[in-house]
mmCIF file of C-alpha atoms in Angstrom:
data_model
loop_
_atom_site.group_PDB
_atom_site.id
_atom_site.type_symbol
_atom_site.label_atom_id
_atom_site.label_comp_id
_atom_site.label_asym_id
_atom_site.label_seq_id
_atom_site.Cartn_x
_atom_site.Cartn_y
_atom_site.Cartn_z
ATOM 1 C CA UNK L 1 24.554 -7.899 -8.113
ATOM 2 C CA UNK L 2 25.485 -11.384 -7.448
ATOM 3 C CA UNK L 3 29.080 -11.796 -6.730
ATOM 4 C CA UNK L 4 31.112 -15.125 -6.015
ATOM 5 C CA UNK L 5 34.149 -15.039 -4.555
ATOM 6 C CA UNK L 6 36.824 -17.972 -4.923
ATOM 7 C CA UNK L 7 39.983 -18.614 -2.920
ATOM 8 C CA UNK L 8 42.826 -18.966 -2.986
ATOM 9 C CA UNK L 9 43.314 -17.433 -6.221
ATOM 10 C CA UNK L 10 46.439 -19.707 -7.140
ATOM 11 C CA UNK L 11 47.645 -22.848 -5.297
ATOM 12 C CA UNK L 12 50.682 -24.679 -6.201
ATOM 13 C CA UNK L 13 50.903 -28.378 -4.495
ATOM 14 C CA UNK L 14 52.884 -31.647 -4.783
ATOM 15 C CA UNK L 15 51.383 -34.695 -5.886
ATOM 16 C CA UNK L 16 49.757 -36.491 -3.129
ATOM 17 C CA UNK L 17 48.735 -33.340 -1.102
ATOM 18 C CA UNK L 18 45.010 -32.714 -0.024
ATOM 19 C CA UNK L 19 43.661 -29.324 -0.882
ATOM 20 C CA UNK L 20 40.428 -27.398 -0.459
ATOM 21 C CA UNK L 21 39.228 -24.391 -2.632
ATOM 22 C CA UNK L 22 36.276 -22.128 -1.333
ATOM 23 C CA UNK L 23 33.547 -20.173 -3.078
ATOM 24 C CA UNK L 24 31.739 -17.795 -1.215
ATOM 25 C CA UNK L 25 28.825 -15.231 -1.821
ATOM 26 C CA UNK L 26 26.405 -12.766 0.086
ATOM 27 C CA UNK L 27 23.707 -14.047 -2.212
ATOM 28 C CA UNK L 28 21.488 -17.109 -2.307
ATOM 29 C CA UNK L 29 21.855 -19.410 -5.321
ATOM 30 C CA UNK L 30 19.302 -22.224 -6.068
ATOM 31 C CA UNK L 31 22.212 -24.350 -7.473
ATOM 32 C CA UNK L 32 25.845 -24.125 -7.780
ATOM 33 C CA UNK L 33 28.115 -25.653 -10.141
ATOM 34 C CA UNK L 34 31.731 -26.647 -10.314
ATOM 35 C CA UNK L 35 33.910 -26.543 -13.460
ATOM 36 C CA UNK L 36 37.321 -27.158 -14.589
ATOM 37 C CA UNK L 37 38.977 -25.867 -17.469
ATOM 38 C CA UNK L 38 42.293 -26.335 -19.084
ATOM 39 C CA UNK L 39 44.268 -24.075 -21.314
ATOM 40 C CA UNK L 40 42.702 -23.267 -24.627
ATOM 41 C CA UNK L 41 39.408 -25.171 -23.946
ATOM 42 C CA UNK L 42 35.972 -24.429 -22.600
ATOM 43 C CA UNK L 43 34.966 -25.221 -18.924
ATOM 44 C CA UNK L 44 34.000 -28.881 -18.312
ATOM 45 C CA UNK L 45 31.102 -29.257 -15.742
ATOM 46 C CA UNK L 46 32.222 -31.484 -12.682
ATOM 47 C CA UNK L 47 28.954 -31.400 -10.423
ATOM 48 C CA UNK L 48 25.989 -29.538 -9.807
ATOM 49 C CA UNK L 49 24.677 -29.262 -5.994
ATOM 50 C CA UNK L 50 21.102 -27.923 -5.517
ATOM 51 C CA UNK L 51 20.380 -28.805 -1.643
ATOM 52 C CA UNK L 52 21.814 -26.717 1.048
ATOM 53 C CA UNK L 53 24.095 -28.975 2.842
ATOM 54 C CA UNK L 54 24.517 -31.542 -0.035
ATOM 55 C CA UNK L 55 27.642 -33.405 -0.226
ATOM 56 C CA UNK L 56 28.545 -35.146 -3.655
ATOM 57 C CA UNK L 57 31.792 -37.260 -4.247
ATOM 58 C CA UNK L 58 33.556 -37.624 -7.291
ATOM 59 C CA UNK L 59 36.391 -40.283 -6.926
ATOM 60 C CA UNK L 60 38.905 -37.776 -5.192
ATOM 61 C CA UNK L 61 36.793 -34.941 -5.417
ATOM 62 C CA UNK L 62 34.416 -33.891 -2.579
ATOM 63 C CA UNK L 63 31.924 -31.080 -3.350
ATOM 64 C CA UNK L 64 29.833 -29.471 -0.684
ATOM 65 C CA UNK L 65 27.050 -26.705 -0.745
ATOM 66 C CA UNK L 66 26.598 -24.554 2.336
ATOM 67 C CA UNK L 67 23.533 -25.073 4.347
ATOM 68 C CA UNK L 68 22.417 -21.464 3.405
ATOM 69 C CA UNK L 69 23.021 -22.084 0.115
ATOM 70 C CA UNK L 70 25.581 -19.031 -0.325
ATOM 71 C CA UNK L 71 28.911 -20.919 -0.334
ATOM 72 C CA UNK L 72 30.574 -24.260 -1.528
ATOM 73 C CA UNK L 73 33.631 -25.794 -1.361
ATOM 74 C CA UNK L 74 35.745 -28.611 -3.267
ATOM 75 C CA UNK L 75 38.240 -30.727 -1.524
ATOM 76 C CA UNK L 76 40.475 -32.806 -3.563
ATOM 77 C CA UNK L 77 42.407 -35.742 -1.911
ATOM 78 C CA UNK L 78 45.751 -36.908 -2.961
ATOM 79 C CA UNK L 79 46.150 -34.754 -5.857
ATOM 80 C CA UNK L 80 47.631 -35.824 -9.337
ATOM 81 C CA UNK L 81 49.105 -33.834 -11.836
ATOM 82 C CA UNK L 82 46.246 -34.507 -14.143
ATOM 83 C CA UNK L 83 44.001 -32.196 -11.495
ATOM 84 C CA UNK L 84 45.906 -29.266 -12.715
ATOM 85 C CA UNK L 85 43.710 -26.567 -14.246
ATOM 86 C CA UNK L 86 41.527 -23.730 -13.398
ATOM 87 C CA UNK L 87 38.579 -24.437 -10.938
ATOM 88 C CA UNK L 88 35.547 -22.432 -11.369
ATOM 89 C CA UNK L 89 32.268 -22.034 -9.253
ATOM 90 C CA UNK L 90 29.062 -20.719 -10.659
ATOM 91 C CA UNK L 91 25.785 -19.767 -9.212
ATOM 92 C CA UNK L 92 22.599 -20.305 -10.867
ATOM 93 C CA UNK L 93 19.173 -18.722 -9.938
ATOM 94 C CA UNK L 94 18.986 -16.526 -6.838
ATOM 95 C CA UNK L 95 16.505 -13.956 -5.530
ATOM 96 C CA UNK L 96 14.055 -12.377 -7.790
ATOM 97 C CA UNK L 97 15.462 -9.173 -7.849
ATOM 98 C CA UNK L 98 18.865 -10.149 -8.821
ATOM 99 C CA UNK L 99 17.569 -11.436 -11.863
ATOM 100 C CA UNK L 100 18.868 -14.709 -11.175
ATOM 101 C CA UNK L 101 18.542 -17.693 -13.551
ATOM 102 C CA UNK L 102 19.646 -21.304 -13.581
ATOM 103 C CA UNK L 103 20.750 -20.532 -17.368
ATOM 104 C CA UNK L 104 22.597 -17.066 -16.539
ATOM 105 C CA UNK L 105 25.458 -18.224 -14.453
ATOM 106 C CA UNK L 106 27.346 -15.880 -12.010
ATOM 107 C CA UNK L 107 30.830 -17.223 -12.025
ATOM 108 C CA UNK L 108 33.909 -16.772 -9.577
ATOM 109 C CA UNK L 109 37.156 -15.698 -11.124
ATOM 110 C CA UNK L 110 38.570 -19.038 -10.393
ATOM 111 C CA UNK L 111 41.415 -21.043 -8.580
ATOM 112 C CA UNK L 112 44.407 -22.044 -10.461
ATOM 113 C CA UNK L 113 45.526 -25.238 -9.216
ATOM 114 C CA UNK L 114 49.061 -26.627 -10.315
ATOM 115 C CA UNK L 115 49.787 -30.114 -9.083
ATOM 116 C CA UNK L 116 53.723 -30.680 -9.432
ATOM 117 C CA UNK L 117 55.054 -34.411 -9.731
ATOM 118 C CA UNK S 1 26.818 -37.476 -28.710
ATOM 119 C CA UNK S 2 28.803 -34.642 -30.053
ATOM 120 C CA UNK S 3 29.910 -31.755 -28.004
ATOM 121 C CA UNK S 4 29.392 -28.143 -28.231
ATOM 122 C CA UNK S 5 31.264 -26.856 -31.377
ATOM 123 C CA UNK S 6 32.166 -23.555 -31.983
ATOM 124 C CA UNK S 7 33.671 -21.719 -35.286
ATOM 125 C CA UNK S 8 36.097 -20.317 -35.765
ATOM 126 C CA UNK S 9 38.435 -21.153 -33.070
ATOM 127 C CA UNK S 10 40.526 -18.146 -33.814
ATOM 128 C CA UNK S 11 39.938 -14.926 -35.208
ATOM 129 C CA UNK S 12 42.115 -11.726 -35.651
ATOM 130 C CA UNK S 13 40.247 -8.492 -36.363
ATOM 131 C CA UNK S 14 40.941 -4.694 -36.430
ATOM 132 C CA UNK S 15 39.267 -2.026 -34.528
ATOM 133 C CA UNK S 16 36.154 -1.021 -36.062
ATOM 134 C CA UNK S 17 35.134 -4.142 -37.716
ATOM 135 C CA UNK S 18 32.483 -6.450 -37.022
ATOM 136 C CA UNK S 19 32.408 -10.267 -36.372
ATOM 137 C CA UNK S 20 30.043 -13.397 -36.374
ATOM 138 C CA UNK S 21 30.723 -16.256 -34.231
ATOM 139 C CA UNK S 22 28.936 -19.489 -34.677
ATOM 140 C CA UNK S 23 27.882 -22.178 -31.967
ATOM 141 C CA UNK S 24 26.310 -25.385 -32.358
ATOM 142 C CA UNK S 25 24.741 -26.965 -29.416
ATOM 143 C CA UNK S 26 24.520 -30.530 -28.210
ATOM 144 C CA UNK S 27 21.707 -32.322 -30.051
ATOM 145 C CA UNK S 28 18.433 -32.066 -28.275
ATOM 146 C CA UNK S 29 19.741 -28.825 -25.992
ATOM 147 C CA UNK S 30 17.581 -25.785 -26.533
ATOM 148 C CA UNK S 31 19.094 -23.446 -24.474
ATOM 149 C CA UNK S 32 22.214 -21.633 -25.608
ATOM 150 C CA UNK S 33 24.353 -19.136 -23.582
ATOM 151 C CA UNK S 34 27.329 -16.970 -24.593
ATOM 152 C CA UNK S 35 30.328 -16.018 -22.363
ATOM 153 C CA UNK S 36 32.901 -13.710 -22.669
ATOM 154 C CA UNK S 37 36.055 -14.691 -20.712
ATOM 155 C CA UNK S 38 38.894 -12.239 -20.034
ATOM 156 C CA UNK S 39 42.023 -12.696 -17.495
ATOM 157 C CA UNK S 40 40.648 -9.460 -15.649
ATOM 158 C CA UNK S 41 37.179 -9.994 -15.326
ATOM 159 C CA UNK S 42 36.907 -13.844 -15.617
ATOM 160 C CA UNK S 43 33.853 -15.310 -17.334
ATOM 161 C CA UNK S 44 30.932 -12.952 -17.737
ATOM 162 C CA UNK S 45 27.278 -13.786 -19.179
ATOM 163 C CA UNK S 46 26.397 -12.351 -22.287
ATOM 164 C CA UNK S 47 22.786 -13.675 -23.051
ATOM 165 C CA UNK S 48 20.799 -16.594 -23.404
ATOM 166 C CA UNK S 49 18.629 -17.949 -26.295
ATOM 167 C CA UNK S 50 15.762 -20.654 -25.842
ATOM 168 C CA UNK S 51 13.661 -21.512 -28.906
ATOM 169 C CA UNK S 52 14.913 -18.599 -31.048
ATOM 170 C CA UNK S 53 14.105 -15.970 -28.209
ATOM 171 C CA UNK S 54 16.567 -14.268 -25.778
ATOM 172 C CA UNK S 55 15.523 -15.238 -22.632
ATOM 173 C CA UNK S 56 18.134 -13.530 -20.535
ATOM 174 C CA UNK S 57 20.699 -10.927 -20.932
ATOM 175 C CA UNK S 58 23.944 -9.824 -19.301
ATOM 176 C CA UNK S 59 25.401 -6.131 -18.911
ATOM 177 C CA UNK S 60 27.093 -5.704 -22.294
ATOM 178 C CA UNK S 61 26.439 -2.822 -24.537
ATOM 179 C CA UNK S 62 24.129 -3.176 -27.644
ATOM 180 C CA UNK S 63 27.187 -3.667 -29.953
ATOM 181 C CA UNK S 64 26.792 -7.414 -28.643
ATOM 182 C CA UNK S 65 23.986 -9.209 -30.260
ATOM 183 C CA UNK S 66 23.013 -12.712 -30.959
ATOM 184 C CA UNK S 67 20.364 -14.883 -32.517
ATOM 185 C CA UNK S 68 19.246 -18.421 -32.432
ATOM 186 C CA UNK S 69 17.910 -20.411 -35.336
ATOM 187 C CA UNK S 70 15.193 -22.984 -35.412
ATOM 188 C CA UNK S 71 17.518 -25.873 -35.349
ATOM 189 C CA UNK S 72 18.991 -24.196 -31.860
ATOM 190 C CA UNK S 73 22.234 -23.041 -33.640
ATOM 191 C CA UNK S 74 23.316 -19.676 -32.455
ATOM 192 C CA UNK S 75 25.499 -16.895 -33.818
ATOM 193 C CA UNK S 76 26.616 -13.797 -31.835
ATOM 194 C CA UNK S 77 27.697 -10.743 -33.363
ATOM 195 C CA UNK S 78 29.905 -7.789 -32.108
ATOM 196 C CA UNK S 79 29.812 -4.620 -34.229
ATOM 197 C CA UNK S 80 32.512 -1.906 -34.176
ATOM 198 C CA UNK S 81 35.123 -3.692 -32.290
ATOM 199 C CA UNK S 82 37.033 -2.326 -29.568
ATOM 200 C CA UNK S 83 40.630 -3.348 -28.226
ATOM 201 C CA UNK S 84 38.807 -4.479 -24.831
ATOM 202 C CA UNK S 85 36.710 -6.947 -26.914
ATOM 203 C CA UNK S 86 39.704 -9.231 -27.243
ATOM 204 C CA UNK S 87 38.716 -12.332 -25.316
ATOM 205 C CA UNK S 88 37.637 -15.794 -25.360
ATOM 206 C CA UNK S 89 34.012 -16.315 -26.432
ATOM 207 C CA UNK S 90 32.386 -19.309 -24.986
ATOM 208 C CA UNK S 91 29.167 -20.776 -25.965
ATOM 209 C CA UNK S 92 27.263 -23.347 -23.651
ATOM 210 C CA UNK S 93 24.169 -25.512 -24.499
ATOM 211 C CA UNK S 94 22.015 -26.724 -21.427
ATOM 212 C CA UNK S 95 18.912 -28.922 -20.711
ATOM 213 C CA UNK S 96 18.753 -27.438 -17.166
ATOM 214 C CA UNK S 97 21.094 -27.458 -14.451
ATOM 215 C CA UNK S 98 24.747 -27.517 -15.667
ATOM 216 C CA UNK S 99 25.993 -26.087 -18.725
ATOM 217 C CA UNK S 100 28.228 -27.816 -21.314
ATOM 218 C CA UNK S 101 30.890 -25.596 -22.852
ATOM 219 C CA UNK S 102 32.235 -25.435 -26.395
ATOM 220 C CA UNK S 103 35.805 -24.922 -26.724
ATOM 221 C CA UNK S 104 35.627 -21.049 -27.539
ATOM 222 C CA UNK S 105 36.620 -18.806 -30.297
ATOM 223 C CA UNK S 106 39.653 -16.651 -29.202
ATOM 224 C CA UNK S 107 39.120 -13.210 -30.741
ATOM 225 C CA UNK S 108 42.033 -10.827 -31.014
ATOM 226 C CA UNK S 109 41.162 -7.286 -31.859
ATOM 227 C CA UNK S 110 44.265 -5.075 -33.046
#
């Protein structure tokens, strides 16, 4: 069974601070995706990373996929109240005996971020 | 392009009843996946349909079933509802890597 562990589970910071959230697994994934979910809504795709060591930037957000494709991190610079939400990582694909598929995502339980003004 | 739509948005049912949820994917997306989200377990994969065929399945009992129509719209059905089935049911459509989620159907079983 593939598992993704996210840390921290909760994070409350002041506007302007930087933060990093982590997503770790003992399994290899062919792709890793990050989503943000706001209350009462479905998750919104932020980024997909597919290559070990890959770094992607989206404005103030920086995503990194570990060299071994087992872990990922999301760094937010100068957080704003609009960044508040549940950040979810999801792994797609995986080893053949895990039954992985890019269409059958394994989600972490998320990091609930609150940015206070 | 219109996003993924799900109906109804909210539903209240009693134990033992059955329920059908509907999902319309983004135009052109042929893969539709369903997930259950609860506070304790997070997002868990139910199943995925592609061209009217179930292609992937999660670890849920047979009370959970789904289907996909020729226009890629999908429905999921839960029979003999239990209290533990109370959750947000999310549908997502995809062309490949990266899934696009609808707003979900909030199901409450009393």
